[in-house]
Tab-separated table of N, CA and C in Angstrom:
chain	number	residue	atom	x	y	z
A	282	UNK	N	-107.035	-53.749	96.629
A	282	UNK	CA	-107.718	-52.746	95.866
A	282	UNK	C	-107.079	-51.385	96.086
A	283	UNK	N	-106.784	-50.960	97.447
A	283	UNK	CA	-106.043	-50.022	97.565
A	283	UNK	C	-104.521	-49.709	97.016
A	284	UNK	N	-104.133	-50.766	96.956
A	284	UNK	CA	-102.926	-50.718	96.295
A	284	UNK	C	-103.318	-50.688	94.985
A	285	UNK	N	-104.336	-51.208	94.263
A	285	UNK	CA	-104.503	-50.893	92.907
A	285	UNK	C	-104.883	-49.536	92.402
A	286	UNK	N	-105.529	-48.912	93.023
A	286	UNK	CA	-105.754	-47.613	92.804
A	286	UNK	C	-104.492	-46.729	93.261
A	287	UNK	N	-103.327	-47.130	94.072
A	287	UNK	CA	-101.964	-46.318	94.559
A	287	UNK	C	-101.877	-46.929	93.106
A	288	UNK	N	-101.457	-47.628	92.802
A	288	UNK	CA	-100.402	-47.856	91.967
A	288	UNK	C	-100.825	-47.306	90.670
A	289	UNK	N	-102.100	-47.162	90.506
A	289	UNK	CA	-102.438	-46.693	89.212
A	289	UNK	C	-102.455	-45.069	89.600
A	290	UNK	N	-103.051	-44.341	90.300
A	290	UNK	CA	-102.441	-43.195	89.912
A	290	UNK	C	-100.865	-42.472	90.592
A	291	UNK	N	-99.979	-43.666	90.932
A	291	UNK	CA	-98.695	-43.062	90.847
A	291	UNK	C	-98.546	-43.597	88.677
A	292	UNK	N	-98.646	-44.251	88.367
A	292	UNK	CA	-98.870	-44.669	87.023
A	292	UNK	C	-99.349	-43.351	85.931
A	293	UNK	N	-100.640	-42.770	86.324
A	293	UNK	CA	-101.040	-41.628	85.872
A	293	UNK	C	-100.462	-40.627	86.137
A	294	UNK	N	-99.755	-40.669	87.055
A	294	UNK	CA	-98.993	-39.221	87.459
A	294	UNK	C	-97.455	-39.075	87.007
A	295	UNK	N	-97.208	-40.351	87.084
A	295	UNK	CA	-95.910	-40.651	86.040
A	295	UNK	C	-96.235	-40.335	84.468
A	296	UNK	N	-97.256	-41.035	83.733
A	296	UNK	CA	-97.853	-40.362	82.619
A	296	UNK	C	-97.748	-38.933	81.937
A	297	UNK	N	-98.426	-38.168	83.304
A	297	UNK	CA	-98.976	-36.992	82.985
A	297	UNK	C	-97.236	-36.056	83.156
A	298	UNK	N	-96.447	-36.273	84.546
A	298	UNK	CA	-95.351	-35.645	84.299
A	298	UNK	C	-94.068	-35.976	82.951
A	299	UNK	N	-94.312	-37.196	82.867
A	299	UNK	CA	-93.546	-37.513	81.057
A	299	UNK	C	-94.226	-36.530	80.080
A	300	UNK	N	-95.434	-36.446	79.947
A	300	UNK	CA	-96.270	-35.165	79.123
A	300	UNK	C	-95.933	-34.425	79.184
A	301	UNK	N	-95.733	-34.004	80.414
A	301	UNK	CA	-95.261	-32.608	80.494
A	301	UNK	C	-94.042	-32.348	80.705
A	302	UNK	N	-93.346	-33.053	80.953
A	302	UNK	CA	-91.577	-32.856	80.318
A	302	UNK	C	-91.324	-32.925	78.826
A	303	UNK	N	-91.748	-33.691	77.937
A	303	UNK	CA	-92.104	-33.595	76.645
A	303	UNK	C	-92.711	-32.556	75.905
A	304	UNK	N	-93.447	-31.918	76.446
A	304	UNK	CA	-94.119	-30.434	76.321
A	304	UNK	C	-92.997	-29.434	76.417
A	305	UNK	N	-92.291	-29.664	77.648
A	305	UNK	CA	-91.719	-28.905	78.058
A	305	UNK	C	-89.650	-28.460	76.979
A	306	UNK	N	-89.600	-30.165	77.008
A	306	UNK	CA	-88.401	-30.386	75.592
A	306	UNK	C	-88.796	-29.815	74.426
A	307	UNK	N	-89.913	-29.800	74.065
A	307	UNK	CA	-90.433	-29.364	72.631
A	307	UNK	C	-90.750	-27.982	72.444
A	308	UNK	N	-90.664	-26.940	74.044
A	308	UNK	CA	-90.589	-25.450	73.478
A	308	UNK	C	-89.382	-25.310	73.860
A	309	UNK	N	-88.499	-26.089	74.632
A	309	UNK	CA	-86.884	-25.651	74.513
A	309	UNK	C	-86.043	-25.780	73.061
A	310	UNK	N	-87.332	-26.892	72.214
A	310	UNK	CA	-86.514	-27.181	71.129
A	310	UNK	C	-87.098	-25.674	70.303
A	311	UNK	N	-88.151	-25.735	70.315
A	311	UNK	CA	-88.553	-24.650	69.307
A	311	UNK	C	-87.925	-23.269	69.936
A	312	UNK	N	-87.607	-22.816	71.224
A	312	UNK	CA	-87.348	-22.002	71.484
A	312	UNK	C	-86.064	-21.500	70.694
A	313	UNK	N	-85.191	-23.069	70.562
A	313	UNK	CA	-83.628	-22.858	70.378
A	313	UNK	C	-83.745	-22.608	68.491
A	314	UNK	N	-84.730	-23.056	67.934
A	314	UNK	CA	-84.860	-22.849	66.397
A	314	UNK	C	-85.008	-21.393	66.324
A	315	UNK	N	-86.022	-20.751	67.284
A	315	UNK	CA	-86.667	-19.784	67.398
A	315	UNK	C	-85.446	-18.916	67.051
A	316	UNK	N	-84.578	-18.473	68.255
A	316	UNK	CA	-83.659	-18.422	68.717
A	316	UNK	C	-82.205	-18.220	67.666
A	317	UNK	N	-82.113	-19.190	66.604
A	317	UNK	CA	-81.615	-19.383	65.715
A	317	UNK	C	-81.637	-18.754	64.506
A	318	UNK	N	-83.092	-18.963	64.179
A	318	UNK	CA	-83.686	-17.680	63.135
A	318	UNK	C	-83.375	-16.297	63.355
A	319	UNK	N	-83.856	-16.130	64.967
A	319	UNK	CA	-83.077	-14.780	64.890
A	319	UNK	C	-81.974	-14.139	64.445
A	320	UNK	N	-81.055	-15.114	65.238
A	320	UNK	CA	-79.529	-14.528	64.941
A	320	UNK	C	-79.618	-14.633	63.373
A	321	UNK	N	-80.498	-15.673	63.143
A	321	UNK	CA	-79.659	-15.125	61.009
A	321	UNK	C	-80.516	-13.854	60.967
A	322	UNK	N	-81.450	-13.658	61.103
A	322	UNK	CA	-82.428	-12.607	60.296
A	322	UNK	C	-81.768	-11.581	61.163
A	323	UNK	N	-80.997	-11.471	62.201
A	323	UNK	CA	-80.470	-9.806	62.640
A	323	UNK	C	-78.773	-9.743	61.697
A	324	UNK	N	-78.110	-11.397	61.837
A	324	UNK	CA	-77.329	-11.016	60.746
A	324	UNK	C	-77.578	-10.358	59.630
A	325	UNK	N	-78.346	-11.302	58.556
A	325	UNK	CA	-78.526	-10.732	57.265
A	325	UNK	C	-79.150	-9.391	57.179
A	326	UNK	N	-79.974	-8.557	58.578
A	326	UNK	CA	-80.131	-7.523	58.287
A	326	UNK	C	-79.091	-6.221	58.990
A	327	UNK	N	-77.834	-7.201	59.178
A	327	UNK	CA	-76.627	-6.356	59.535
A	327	UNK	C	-75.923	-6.090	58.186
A	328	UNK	N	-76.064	-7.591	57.683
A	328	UNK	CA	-75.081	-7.311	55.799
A	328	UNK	C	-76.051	-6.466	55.302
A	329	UNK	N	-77.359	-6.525	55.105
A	329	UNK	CA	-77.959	-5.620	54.158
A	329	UNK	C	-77.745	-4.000	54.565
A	330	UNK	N	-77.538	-4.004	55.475
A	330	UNK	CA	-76.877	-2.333	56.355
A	330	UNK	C	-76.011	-1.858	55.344
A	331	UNK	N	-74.860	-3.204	56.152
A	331	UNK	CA	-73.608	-2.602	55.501
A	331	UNK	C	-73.492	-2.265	54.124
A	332	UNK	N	-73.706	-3.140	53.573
A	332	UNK	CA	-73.802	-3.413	51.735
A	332	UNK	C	-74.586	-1.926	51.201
A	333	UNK	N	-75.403	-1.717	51.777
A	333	UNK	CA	-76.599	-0.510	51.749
A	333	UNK	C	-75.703	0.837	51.683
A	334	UNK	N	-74.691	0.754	53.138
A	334	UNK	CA	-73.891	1.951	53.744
A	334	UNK	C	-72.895	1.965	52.484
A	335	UNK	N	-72.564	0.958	51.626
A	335	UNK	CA	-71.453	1.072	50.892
A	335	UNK	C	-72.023	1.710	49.333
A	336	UNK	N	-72.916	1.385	49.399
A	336	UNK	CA	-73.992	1.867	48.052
A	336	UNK	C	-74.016	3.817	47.903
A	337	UNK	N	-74.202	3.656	49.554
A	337	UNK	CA	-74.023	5.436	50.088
A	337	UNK	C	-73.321	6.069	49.501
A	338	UNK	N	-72.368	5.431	50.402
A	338	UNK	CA	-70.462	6.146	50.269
A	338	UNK	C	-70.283	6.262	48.828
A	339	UNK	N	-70.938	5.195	48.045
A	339	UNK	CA	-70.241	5.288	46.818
A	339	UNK	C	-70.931	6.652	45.696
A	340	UNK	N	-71.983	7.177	46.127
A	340	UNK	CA	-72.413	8.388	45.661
A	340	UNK	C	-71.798	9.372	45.917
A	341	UNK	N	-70.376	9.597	46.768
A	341	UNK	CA	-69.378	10.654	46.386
A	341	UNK	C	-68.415	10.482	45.441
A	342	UNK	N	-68.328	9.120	44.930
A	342	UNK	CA	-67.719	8.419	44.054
A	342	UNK	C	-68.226	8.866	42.656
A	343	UNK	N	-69.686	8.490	42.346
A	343	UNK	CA	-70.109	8.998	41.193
A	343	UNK	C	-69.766	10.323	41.088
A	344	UNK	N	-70.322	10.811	42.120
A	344	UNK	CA	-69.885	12.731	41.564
A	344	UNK	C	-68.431	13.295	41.372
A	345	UNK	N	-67.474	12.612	42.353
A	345	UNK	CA	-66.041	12.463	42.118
A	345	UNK	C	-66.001	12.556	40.874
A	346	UNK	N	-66.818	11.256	39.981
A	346	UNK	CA	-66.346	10.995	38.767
A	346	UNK	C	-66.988	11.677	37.876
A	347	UNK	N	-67.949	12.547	37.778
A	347	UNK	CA	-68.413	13.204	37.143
A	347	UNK	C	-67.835	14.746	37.241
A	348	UNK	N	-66.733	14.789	38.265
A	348	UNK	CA	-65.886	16.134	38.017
A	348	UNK	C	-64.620	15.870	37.291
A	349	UNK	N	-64.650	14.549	37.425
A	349	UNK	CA	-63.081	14.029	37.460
A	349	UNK	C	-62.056	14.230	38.173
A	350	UNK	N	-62.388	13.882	39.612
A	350	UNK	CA	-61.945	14.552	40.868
A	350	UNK	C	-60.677	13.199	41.440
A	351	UNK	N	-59.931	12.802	40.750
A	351	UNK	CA	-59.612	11.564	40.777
A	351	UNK	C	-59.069	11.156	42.450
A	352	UNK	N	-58.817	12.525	43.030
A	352	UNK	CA	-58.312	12.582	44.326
A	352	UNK	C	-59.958	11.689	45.364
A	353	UNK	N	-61.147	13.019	45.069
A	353	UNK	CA	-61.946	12.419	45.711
A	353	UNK	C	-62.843	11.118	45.279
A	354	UNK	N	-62.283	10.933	44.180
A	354	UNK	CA	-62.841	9.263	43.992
A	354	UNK	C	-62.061	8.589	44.659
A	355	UNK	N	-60.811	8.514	44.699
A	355	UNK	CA	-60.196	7.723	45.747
A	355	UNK	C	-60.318	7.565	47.007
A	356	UNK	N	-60.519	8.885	47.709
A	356	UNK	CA	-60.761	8.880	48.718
A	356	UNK	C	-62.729	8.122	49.230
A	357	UNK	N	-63.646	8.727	48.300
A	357	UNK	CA	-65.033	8.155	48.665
A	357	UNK	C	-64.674	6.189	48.599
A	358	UNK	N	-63.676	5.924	47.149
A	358	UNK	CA	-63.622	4.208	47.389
A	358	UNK	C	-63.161	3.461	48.794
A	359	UNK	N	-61.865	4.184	48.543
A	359	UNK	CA	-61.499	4.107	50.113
A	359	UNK	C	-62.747	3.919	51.410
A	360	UNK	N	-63.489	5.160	51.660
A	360	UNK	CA	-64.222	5.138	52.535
A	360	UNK	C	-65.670	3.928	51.871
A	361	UNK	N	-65.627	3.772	51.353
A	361	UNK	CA	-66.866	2.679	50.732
A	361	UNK	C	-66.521	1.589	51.140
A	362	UNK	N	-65.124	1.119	50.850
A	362	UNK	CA	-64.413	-0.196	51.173
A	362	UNK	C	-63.898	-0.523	52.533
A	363	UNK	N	-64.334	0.393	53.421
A	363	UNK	CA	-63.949	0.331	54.851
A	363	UNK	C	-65.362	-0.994	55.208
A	364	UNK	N	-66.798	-0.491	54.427
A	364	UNK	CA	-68.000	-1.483	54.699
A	364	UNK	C	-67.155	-2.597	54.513
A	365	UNK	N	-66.247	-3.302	53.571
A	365	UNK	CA	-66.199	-4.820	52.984
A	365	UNK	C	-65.225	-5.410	54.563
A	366	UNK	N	-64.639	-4.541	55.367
A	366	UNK	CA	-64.442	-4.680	56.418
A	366	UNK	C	-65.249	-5.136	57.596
A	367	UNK	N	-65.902	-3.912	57.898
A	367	UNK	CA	-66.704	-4.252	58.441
A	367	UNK	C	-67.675	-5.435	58.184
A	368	UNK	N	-67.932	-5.961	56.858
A	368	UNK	CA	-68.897	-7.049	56.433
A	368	UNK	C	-67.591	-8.811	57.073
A	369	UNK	N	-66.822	-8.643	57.042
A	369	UNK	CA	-65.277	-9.569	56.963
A	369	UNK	C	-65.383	-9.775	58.890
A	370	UNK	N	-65.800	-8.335	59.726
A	370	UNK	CA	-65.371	-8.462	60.619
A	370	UNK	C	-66.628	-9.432	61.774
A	371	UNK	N	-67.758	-9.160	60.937
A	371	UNK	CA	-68.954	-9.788	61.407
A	371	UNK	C	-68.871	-11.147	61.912
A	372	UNK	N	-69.330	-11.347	62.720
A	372	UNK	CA	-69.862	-12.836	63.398
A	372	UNK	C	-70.833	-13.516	62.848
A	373	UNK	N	-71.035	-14.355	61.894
A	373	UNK	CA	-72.064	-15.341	61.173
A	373	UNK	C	-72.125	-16.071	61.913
A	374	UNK	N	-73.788	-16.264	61.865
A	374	UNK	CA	-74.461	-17.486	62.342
A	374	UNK	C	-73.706	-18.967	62.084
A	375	UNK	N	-73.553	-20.164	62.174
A	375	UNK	CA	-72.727	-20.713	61.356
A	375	UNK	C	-73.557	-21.505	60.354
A	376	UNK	N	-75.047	-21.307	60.412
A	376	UNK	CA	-75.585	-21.476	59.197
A	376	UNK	C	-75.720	-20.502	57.862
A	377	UNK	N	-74.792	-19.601	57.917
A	377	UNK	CA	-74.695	-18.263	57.303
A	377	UNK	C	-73.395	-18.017	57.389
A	378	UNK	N	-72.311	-18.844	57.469
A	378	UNK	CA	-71.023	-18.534	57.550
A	378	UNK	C	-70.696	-18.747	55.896
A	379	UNK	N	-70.889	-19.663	54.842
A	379	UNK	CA	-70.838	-19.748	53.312
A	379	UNK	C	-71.806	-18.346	52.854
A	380	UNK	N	-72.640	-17.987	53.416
A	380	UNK	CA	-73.090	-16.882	52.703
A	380	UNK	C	-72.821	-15.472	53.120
A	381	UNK	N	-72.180	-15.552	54.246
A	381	UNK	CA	-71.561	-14.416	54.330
A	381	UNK	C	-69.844	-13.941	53.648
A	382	UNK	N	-69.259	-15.551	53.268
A	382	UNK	CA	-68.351	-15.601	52.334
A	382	UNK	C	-68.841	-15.368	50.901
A	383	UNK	N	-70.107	-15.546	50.437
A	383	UNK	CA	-70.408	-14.828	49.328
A	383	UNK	C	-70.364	-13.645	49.237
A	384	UNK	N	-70.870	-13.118	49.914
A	384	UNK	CA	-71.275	-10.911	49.939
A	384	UNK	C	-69.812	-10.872	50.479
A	385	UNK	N	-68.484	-11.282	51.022
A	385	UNK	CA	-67.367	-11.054	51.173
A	385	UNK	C	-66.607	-10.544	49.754
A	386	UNK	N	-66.733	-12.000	49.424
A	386	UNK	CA	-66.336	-12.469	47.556
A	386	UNK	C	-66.583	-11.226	46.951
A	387	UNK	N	-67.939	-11.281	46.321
A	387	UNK	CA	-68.444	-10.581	45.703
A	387	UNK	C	-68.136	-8.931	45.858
A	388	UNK	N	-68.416	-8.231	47.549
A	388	UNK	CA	-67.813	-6.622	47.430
A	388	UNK	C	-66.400	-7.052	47.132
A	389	UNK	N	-65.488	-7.788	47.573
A	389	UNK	CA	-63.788	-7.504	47.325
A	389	UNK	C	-63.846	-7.768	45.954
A	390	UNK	N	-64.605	-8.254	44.917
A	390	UNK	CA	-64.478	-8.232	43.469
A	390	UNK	C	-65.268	-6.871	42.772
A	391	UNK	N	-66.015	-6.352	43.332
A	391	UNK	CA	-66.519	-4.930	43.248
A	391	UNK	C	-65.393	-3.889	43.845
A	392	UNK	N	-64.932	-3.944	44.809
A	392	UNK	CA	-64.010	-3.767	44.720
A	392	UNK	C	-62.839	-3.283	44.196
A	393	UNK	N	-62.203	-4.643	43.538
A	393	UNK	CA	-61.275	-4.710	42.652
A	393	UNK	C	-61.495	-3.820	41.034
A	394	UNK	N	-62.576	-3.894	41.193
A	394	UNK	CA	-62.779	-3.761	39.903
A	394	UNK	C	-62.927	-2.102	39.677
A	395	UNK	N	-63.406	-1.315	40.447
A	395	UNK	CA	-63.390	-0.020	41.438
A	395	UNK	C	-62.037	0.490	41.285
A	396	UNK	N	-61.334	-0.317	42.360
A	396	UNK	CA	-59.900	0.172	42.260
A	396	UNK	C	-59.404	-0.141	40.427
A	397	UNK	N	-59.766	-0.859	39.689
A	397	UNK	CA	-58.911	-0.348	38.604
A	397	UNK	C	-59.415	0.658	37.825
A	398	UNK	N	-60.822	0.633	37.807
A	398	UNK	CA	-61.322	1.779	37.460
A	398	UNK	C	-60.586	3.243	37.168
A	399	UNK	N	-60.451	3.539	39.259
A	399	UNK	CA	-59.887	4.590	39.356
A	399	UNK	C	-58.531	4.486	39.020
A	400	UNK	N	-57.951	3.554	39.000
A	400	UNK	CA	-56.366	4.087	38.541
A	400	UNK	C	-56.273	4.114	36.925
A	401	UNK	N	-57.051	3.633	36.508
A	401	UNK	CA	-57.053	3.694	34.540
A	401	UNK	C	-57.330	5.045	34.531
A	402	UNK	N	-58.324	5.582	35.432
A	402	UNK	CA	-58.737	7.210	35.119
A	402	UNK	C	-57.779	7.922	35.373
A	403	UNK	N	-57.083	7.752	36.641
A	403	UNK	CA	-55.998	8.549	36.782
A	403	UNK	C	-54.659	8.531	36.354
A	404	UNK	N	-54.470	7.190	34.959
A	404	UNK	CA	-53.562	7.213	34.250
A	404	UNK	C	-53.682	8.276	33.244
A	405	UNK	N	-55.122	7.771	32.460
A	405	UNK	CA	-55.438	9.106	31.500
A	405	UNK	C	-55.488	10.555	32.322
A	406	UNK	N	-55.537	10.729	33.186
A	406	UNK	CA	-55.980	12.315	33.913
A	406	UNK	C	-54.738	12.770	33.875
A	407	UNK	N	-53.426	12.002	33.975
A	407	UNK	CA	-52.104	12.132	34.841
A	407	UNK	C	-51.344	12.472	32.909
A	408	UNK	N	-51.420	12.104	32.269
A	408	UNK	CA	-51.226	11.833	31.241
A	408	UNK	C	-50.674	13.439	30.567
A	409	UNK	N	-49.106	12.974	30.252
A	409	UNK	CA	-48.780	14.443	29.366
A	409	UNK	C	-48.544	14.423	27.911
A	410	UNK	N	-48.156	15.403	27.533
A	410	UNK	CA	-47.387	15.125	26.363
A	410	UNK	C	-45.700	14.555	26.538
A	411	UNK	N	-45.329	14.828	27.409
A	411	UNK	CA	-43.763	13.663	27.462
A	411	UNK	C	-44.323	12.530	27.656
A	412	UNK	N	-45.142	11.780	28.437
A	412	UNK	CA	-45.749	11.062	28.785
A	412	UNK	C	-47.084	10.670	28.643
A	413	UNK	N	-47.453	10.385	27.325
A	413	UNK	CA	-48.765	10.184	26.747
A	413	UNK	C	-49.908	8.635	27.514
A	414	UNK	N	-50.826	9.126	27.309
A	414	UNK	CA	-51.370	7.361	27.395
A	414	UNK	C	-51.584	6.873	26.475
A	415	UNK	N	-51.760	5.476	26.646
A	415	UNK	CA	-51.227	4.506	25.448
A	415	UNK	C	-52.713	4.234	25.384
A	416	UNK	N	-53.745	4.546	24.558
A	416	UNK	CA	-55.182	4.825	24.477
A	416	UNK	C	-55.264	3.026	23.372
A	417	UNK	N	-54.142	2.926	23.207
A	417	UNK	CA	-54.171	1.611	22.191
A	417	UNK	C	-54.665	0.187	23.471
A	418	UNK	N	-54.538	0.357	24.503
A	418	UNK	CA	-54.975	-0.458	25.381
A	418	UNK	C	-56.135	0.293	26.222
A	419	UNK	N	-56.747	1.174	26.036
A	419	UNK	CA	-58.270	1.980	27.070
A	419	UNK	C	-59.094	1.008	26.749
A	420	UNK	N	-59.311	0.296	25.719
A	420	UNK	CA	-60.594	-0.167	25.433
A	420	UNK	C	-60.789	-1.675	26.048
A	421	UNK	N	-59.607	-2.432	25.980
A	421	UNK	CA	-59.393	-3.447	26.528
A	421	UNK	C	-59.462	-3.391	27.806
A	422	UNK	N	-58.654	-2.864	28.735
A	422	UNK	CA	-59.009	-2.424	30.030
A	422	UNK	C	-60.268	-2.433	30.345
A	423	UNK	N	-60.808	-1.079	29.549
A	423	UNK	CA	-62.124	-0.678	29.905
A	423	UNK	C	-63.012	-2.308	30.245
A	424	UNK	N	-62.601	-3.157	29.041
A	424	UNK	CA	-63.784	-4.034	28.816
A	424	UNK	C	-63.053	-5.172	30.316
A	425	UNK	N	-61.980	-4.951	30.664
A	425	UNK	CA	-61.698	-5.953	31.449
A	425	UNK	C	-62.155	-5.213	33.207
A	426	UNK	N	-62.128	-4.447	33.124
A	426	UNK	CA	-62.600	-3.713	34.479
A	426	UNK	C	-64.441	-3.972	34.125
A	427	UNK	N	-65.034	-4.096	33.031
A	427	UNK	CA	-66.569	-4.362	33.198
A	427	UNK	C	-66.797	-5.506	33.264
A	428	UNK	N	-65.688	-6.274	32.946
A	428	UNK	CA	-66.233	-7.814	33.402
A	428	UNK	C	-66.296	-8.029	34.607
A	429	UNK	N	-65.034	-8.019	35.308
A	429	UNK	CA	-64.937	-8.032	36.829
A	429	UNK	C	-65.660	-6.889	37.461
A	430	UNK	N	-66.391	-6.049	37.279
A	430	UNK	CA	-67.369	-5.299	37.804
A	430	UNK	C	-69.512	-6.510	37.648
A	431	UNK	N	-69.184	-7.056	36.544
A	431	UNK	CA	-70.373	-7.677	36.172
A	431	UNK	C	-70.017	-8.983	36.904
A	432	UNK	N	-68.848	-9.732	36.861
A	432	UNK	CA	-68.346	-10.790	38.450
A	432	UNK	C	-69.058	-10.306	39.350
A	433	UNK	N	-68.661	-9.349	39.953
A	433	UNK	CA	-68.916	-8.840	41.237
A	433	UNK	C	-70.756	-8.740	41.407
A	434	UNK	N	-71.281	-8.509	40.055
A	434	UNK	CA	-72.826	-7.997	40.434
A	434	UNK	C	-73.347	-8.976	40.787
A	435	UNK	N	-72.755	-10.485	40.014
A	435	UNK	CA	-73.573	-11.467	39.785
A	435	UNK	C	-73.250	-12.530	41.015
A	436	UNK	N	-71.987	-12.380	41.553
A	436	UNK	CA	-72.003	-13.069	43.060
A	436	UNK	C	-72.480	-12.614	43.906
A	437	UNK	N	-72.984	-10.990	43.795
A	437	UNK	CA	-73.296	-10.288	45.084
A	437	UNK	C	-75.097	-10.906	44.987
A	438	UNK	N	-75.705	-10.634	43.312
A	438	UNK	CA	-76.986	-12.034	43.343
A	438	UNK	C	-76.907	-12.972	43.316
A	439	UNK	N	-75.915	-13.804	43.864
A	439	UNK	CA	-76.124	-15.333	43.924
A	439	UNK	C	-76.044	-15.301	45.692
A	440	UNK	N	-75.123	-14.215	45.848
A	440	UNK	CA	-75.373	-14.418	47.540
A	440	UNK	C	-76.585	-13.916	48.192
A	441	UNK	N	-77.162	-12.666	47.528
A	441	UNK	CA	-78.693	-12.292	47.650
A	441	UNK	C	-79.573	-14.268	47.630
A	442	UNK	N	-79.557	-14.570	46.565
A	442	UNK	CA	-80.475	-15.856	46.089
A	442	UNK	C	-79.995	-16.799	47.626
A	443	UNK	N	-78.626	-17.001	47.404
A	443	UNK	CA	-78.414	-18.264	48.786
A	443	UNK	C	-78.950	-17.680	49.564
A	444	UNK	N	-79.285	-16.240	50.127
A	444	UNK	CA	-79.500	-16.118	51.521
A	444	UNK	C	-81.096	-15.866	51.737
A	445	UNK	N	-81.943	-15.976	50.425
A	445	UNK	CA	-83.283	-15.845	50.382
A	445	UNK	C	-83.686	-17.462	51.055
A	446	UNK	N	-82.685	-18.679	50.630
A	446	UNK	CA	-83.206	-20.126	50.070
A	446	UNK	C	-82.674	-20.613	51.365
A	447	UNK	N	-81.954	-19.961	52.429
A	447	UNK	CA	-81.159	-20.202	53.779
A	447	UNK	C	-82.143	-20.619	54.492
């Protein structure tokens, strides 16, 4: 009898410590999800910084362009496009490594499209009479710099959308 009652509560006590190692696996697991979430949600609220900081910069850009300052539009793109760097130089989660190649994509096609901007302007700005611009191609341009500007809007919301659905 004595041995039945040893043996049953080494039995129960074996029980109860499996419980509680199991308890104990299941907040290391949640801890490590926990844990996980973070790093994306301090990522994605590192891209939304940056992306934000580049939105900034680019309001010396507008006014640049509203003097026709072609020097300091270059220079504000320049400094705008230092963010797509900084966004390139970031450490992704690696469940956030495809969506941080989206908002990559997307500013270097904003970007691009930026830089031709400013150099179409500063063809016409630069523009003499020995050296006229050829206004027979502005419109085409024009329309090809708004496509790849409307590229750029619509990957920068598809990488917004992937990183809502992450």
């Amino acid at each position: 009898m004595r041995l039945t009652i040893r043996l049953l509560s080494i039995v129960c006590a074996a029980a109860l410590a499996s419980f509680a190692l199991a308890g104990c696996a299941g907040n290391a697991q949640q801890n490590a999800v926990s844990d996980e979430q973070s790093r994306n949600r301090q990522f994605m609220s590192q891209v939304n910084e940056t992306v934000e900081e580049m939105g900034e910069r680019l309001e010396g850009f507008d006014d640049a362009a509203a003097r026709g300052d072609v020097v300091t539009m270059r220079s504000a793109a320049q400094n705008a496009f230092e963010c797509i760097s900084t966004l390139e130089s970031m450490e992704a989660p690696e469940a956030l490594t495809d969506i941080k190649q989206q908002y990559v994509d997307a500013c270097g096609t904003l970007r691009d499209a930026l830089s031709a901007y400013v150099d179409l302007y500063a063809e016409v700005e630069s523009a003499t009479d020995d050296a006229p611009f050829d206004y027979s191609s502005y419109e085409a341009r024009l329309a090809e710099i708004q496509d790849q500007y409307n590229k750029g809007i619509e990957l920068l919301q598809n990488a917004d959308k992937a990183a809502t659905e992450a």
